[in-house]
PDB file of C-alpha atoms in Angstrom:
ATOM      1  CA  UNK A 207      67.532   5.758  59.045  1.00  0.00           C
ATOM      2  CA  UNK A 208      65.322   7.691  61.614  1.00  0.00           C
ATOM      3  CA  UNK A 209      63.349   9.779  59.283  1.00  0.00           C
ATOM      4  CA  UNK A 210      62.559  10.003  55.346  1.00  0.00           C
ATOM      5  CA  UNK A 211      61.449  12.295  53.138  1.00  0.00           C
ATOM      6  CA  UNK A 212      59.586  10.972  50.059  1.00  0.00           C
ATOM      7  CA  UNK A 213      57.760  12.246  46.796  1.00  0.00           C
ATOM      8  CA  UNK A 214      54.116  11.048  46.302  1.00  0.00           C
ATOM      9  CA  UNK A 215      54.130  11.722  42.508  1.00  0.00           C
ATOM     10  CA  UNK A 216      54.011   7.921  41.220  1.00  0.00           C
ATOM     11  CA  UNK A 217      50.913   5.753  40.749  1.00  0.00           C
ATOM     12  CA  UNK A 218      51.838   3.935  44.065  1.00  0.00           C
ATOM     13  CA  UNK A 219      54.336   4.915  46.462  1.00  0.00           C
ATOM     14  CA  UNK A 220      55.477   2.842  49.471  1.00  0.00           C
ATOM     15  CA  UNK A 221      56.105   5.435  51.871  1.00  0.00           C
ATOM     16  CA  UNK A 222      56.839   2.907  54.593  1.00  0.00           C
ATOM     17  CA  UNK A 223      56.968  -0.664  55.078  1.00  0.00           C
ATOM     18  CA  UNK A 224      59.462  -4.001  55.556  1.00  0.00           C
ATOM     19  CA  UNK A 225      60.609  -3.795  51.994  1.00  0.00           C
ATOM     20  CA  UNK A 226      60.441  -0.104  50.300  1.00  0.00           C
ATOM     21  CA  UNK A 227      61.524  -0.293  46.733  1.00  0.00           C
ATOM     22  CA  UNK A 228      63.800   2.447  46.902  1.00  0.00           C
ATOM     23  CA  UNK A 229      66.117   4.030  49.485  1.00  0.00           C
ATOM     24  CA  UNK A 230      63.671   7.067  50.018  1.00  0.00           C
ATOM     25  CA  UNK A 231      61.304   4.624  51.539  1.00  0.00           C
ATOM     26  CA  UNK A 232      60.845   4.124  55.413  1.00  0.00           C
ATOM     27  CA  UNK A 233      61.954   0.520  56.403  1.00  0.00           C
ATOM     28  CA  UNK A 234      59.752  -0.661  59.192  1.00  0.00           C
ATOM     29  CA  UNK A 235      58.437  -4.229  60.223  1.00  0.00           C
ATOM     30  CA  UNK A 236      55.612  -2.430  62.244  1.00  0.00           C
ATOM     31  CA  UNK A 237      54.105  -0.200  59.986  1.00  0.00           C
ATOM     32  CA  UNK A 238      53.314  -0.207  56.074  1.00  0.00           C
ATOM     33  CA  UNK A 239      51.928   3.054  54.290  1.00  0.00           C
ATOM     34  CA  UNK A 240      50.946   3.287  50.573  1.00  0.00           C
ATOM     35  CA  UNK A 241      49.925   6.414  48.909  1.00  0.00           C
ATOM     36  CA  UNK A 242      48.220   5.355  45.758  1.00  0.00           C
ATOM     37  CA  UNK A 243      46.812   7.566  42.817  1.00  0.00           C
ATOM     38  CA  UNK A 244      44.612   5.867  40.358  1.00  0.00           C
ATOM     39  CA  UNK A 245      43.404   7.286  36.905  1.00  0.00           C
ATOM     40  CA  UNK A 246      41.987   4.475  35.531  1.00  0.00           C
ATOM     41  CA  UNK A 247      39.646   1.310  36.541  1.00  0.00           C
ATOM     42  CA  UNK A 248      41.225  -0.890  39.018  1.00  0.00           C
ATOM     43  CA  UNK A 249      40.220  -3.387  41.584  1.00  0.00           C
ATOM     44  CA  UNK A 250      41.811  -6.352  43.741  1.00  0.00           C
ATOM     45  CA  UNK A 251      42.017  -9.846  42.221  1.00  0.00           C
ATOM     46  CA  UNK A 252      39.982 -11.224  44.856  1.00  0.00           C
ATOM     47  CA  UNK A 253      39.094 -10.790  48.617  1.00  0.00           C
ATOM     48  CA  UNK A 254      41.941 -11.616  51.017  1.00  0.00           C
ATOM     49  CA  UNK A 255      42.508 -11.105  54.762  1.00  0.00           C
ATOM     50  CA  UNK A 256      45.346 -10.280  56.931  1.00  0.00           C
ATOM     51  CA  UNK A 257      45.842 -12.771  59.922  1.00  0.00           C
ATOM     52  CA  UNK A 258      47.596 -10.177  62.284  1.00  0.00           C
ATOM     53  CA  UNK A 259      47.312  -6.721  61.023  1.00  0.00           C
ATOM     54  CA  UNK A 260      44.908  -3.976  60.968  1.00  0.00           C
ATOM     55  CA  UNK A 261      44.064  -2.151  57.764  1.00  0.00           C
ATOM     56  CA  UNK A 262      43.161   1.572  57.016  1.00  0.00           C
ATOM     57  CA  UNK A 263      42.002   3.051  53.740  1.00  0.00           C
ATOM     58  CA  UNK A 264      42.011   7.047  53.825  1.00  0.00           C
ATOM     59  CA  UNK A 265      40.578   8.625  50.607  1.00  0.00           C
ATOM     60  CA  UNK A 266      41.999  11.912  49.847  1.00  0.00           C
ATOM     61  CA  UNK A 267      40.057  12.335  46.474  1.00  0.00           C
ATOM     62  CA  UNK A 268      37.513  10.270  44.426  1.00  0.00           C
ATOM     63  CA  UNK A 269      35.993   7.260  45.951  1.00  0.00           C
ATOM     64  CA  UNK A 270      36.644   3.438  46.502  1.00  0.00           C
ATOM     65  CA  UNK A 271      34.039   0.696  46.697  1.00  0.00           C
ATOM     66  CA  UNK A 272      35.211  -2.119  49.095  1.00  0.00           C
ATOM     67  CA  UNK A 273      33.523  -5.327  49.887  1.00  0.00           C
ATOM     68  CA  UNK A 274      33.854  -6.000  53.634  1.00  0.00           C
ATOM     69  CA  UNK A 275      32.899  -9.455  54.791  1.00  0.00           C
ATOM     70  CA  UNK A 276      30.109  -9.644  51.847  1.00  0.00           C
ATOM     71  CA  UNK A 277      29.046  -6.097  52.409  1.00  0.00           C
ATOM     72  CA  UNK A 278      29.770  -3.319  49.979  1.00  0.00           C
ATOM     73  CA  UNK A 279      31.126   0.059  51.513  1.00  0.00           C
ATOM     74  CA  UNK A 280      31.848   3.124  49.510  1.00  0.00           C
ATOM     75  CA  UNK A 281      34.435   5.512  51.087  1.00  0.00           C
ATOM     76  CA  UNK A 282      34.656   8.961  49.569  1.00  0.00           C
ATOM     77  CA  UNK A 283      37.155  11.479  49.910  1.00  0.00           C
ATOM     78  CA  UNK A 284      37.351  12.842  53.423  1.00  0.00           C
ATOM     79  CA  UNK A 285      36.690   9.396  54.799  1.00  0.00           C
ATOM     80  CA  UNK A 286      38.426   6.377  56.201  1.00  0.00           C
ATOM     81  CA  UNK A 287      37.670   2.652  56.350  1.00  0.00           C
ATOM     82  CA  UNK A 288      39.075   0.262  59.181  1.00  0.00           C
ATOM     83  CA  UNK A 289      39.209  -3.409  58.310  1.00  0.00           C
ATOM     84  CA  UNK A 290      40.265  -5.598  61.525  1.00  0.00           C
ATOM     85  CA  UNK A 291      42.696  -8.346  61.350  1.00  0.00           C
ATOM     86  CA  UNK A 292      41.102 -11.721  59.953  1.00  0.00           C
ATOM     87  CA  UNK A 293      38.180  -9.675  58.180  1.00  0.00           C
ATOM     88  CA  UNK A 294      37.823 -10.578  54.576  1.00  0.00           C
ATOM     89  CA  UNK A 295      37.934  -7.616  52.062  1.00  0.00           C
ATOM     90  CA  UNK A 296      38.662  -6.432  48.512  1.00  0.00           C
ATOM     91  CA  UNK A 297      38.745  -3.237  46.627  1.00  0.00           C
ATOM     92  CA  UNK A 298      36.197  -3.890  43.994  1.00  0.00           C
ATOM     93  CA  UNK A 299      35.891  -0.388  42.495  1.00  0.00           C
ATOM     94  CA  UNK A 300      37.652   3.030  42.182  1.00  0.00           C
ATOM     95  CA  UNK A 301      35.802   5.967  41.213  1.00  0.00           C
ATOM     96  CA  UNK A 302      38.763   7.803  39.656  1.00  0.00           C
ATOM     97  CA  UNK A 303      40.699   9.786  39.683  1.00  0.00           C
ATOM     98  CA  UNK A 304      41.246   8.732  43.153  1.00  0.00           C
ATOM     99  CA  UNK A 305      43.925   9.138  45.602  1.00  0.00           C
ATOM    100  CA  UNK A 306      44.639   8.080  49.159  1.00  0.00           C
ATOM    101  CA  UNK A 307      46.582   6.091  51.872  1.00  0.00           C
ATOM    102  CA  UNK A 308      46.567   2.490  53.005  1.00  0.00           C
ATOM    103  CA  UNK A 309      47.834   1.944  56.332  1.00  0.00           C
ATOM    104  CA  UNK A 310      48.589  -1.482  58.070  1.00  0.00           C
ATOM    105  CA  UNK A 311      50.211  -2.550  60.913  1.00  0.00           C
ATOM    106  CA  UNK A 312      51.963  -4.359  61.911  1.00  0.00           C
ATOM    107  CA  UNK A 313      53.423  -4.767  58.464  1.00  0.00           C
ATOM    108  CA  UNK A 314      54.518  -8.057  57.411  1.00  0.00           C
ATOM    109  CA  UNK A 315      53.482 -10.990  55.036  1.00  0.00           C
ATOM    110  CA  UNK A 316      50.333 -12.266  56.726  1.00  0.00           C
ATOM    111  CA  UNK A 317      47.699 -11.945  53.541  1.00  0.00           C
ATOM    112  CA  UNK A 318      46.010 -14.721  52.833  1.00  0.00           C
ATOM    113  CA  UNK A 319      43.333 -15.064  49.880  1.00  0.00           C
ATOM    114  CA  UNK A 320      39.681 -15.715  50.847  1.00  0.00           C
ATOM    115  CA  UNK A 321      37.929 -15.505  47.452  1.00  0.00           C
TER     116      UNK A 321
END
């Protein structure tokens, strides 16, 4: 499919990626886009990196705290954080309610645990 329209009502919506969980999601090996809505405490299980893909966190509401290579960075509504390939990072706290997008490209299985 060359286009897709998808509802952003859920807690986590895969807008685009290699394996969207529904037919509404845009299937792409070049791009992964996630929309997230968090209304309770949340954080990653540990630090990780992506070997070949860059990642962008765009915060639309609330704020998130991300550990990037040992430095804690707060990203508030109206801000974005870019993390290049090979850089260790972890979402350590969410100031909820929070809503945003995570964009990664190229999409793929290149995630490696680092901590």
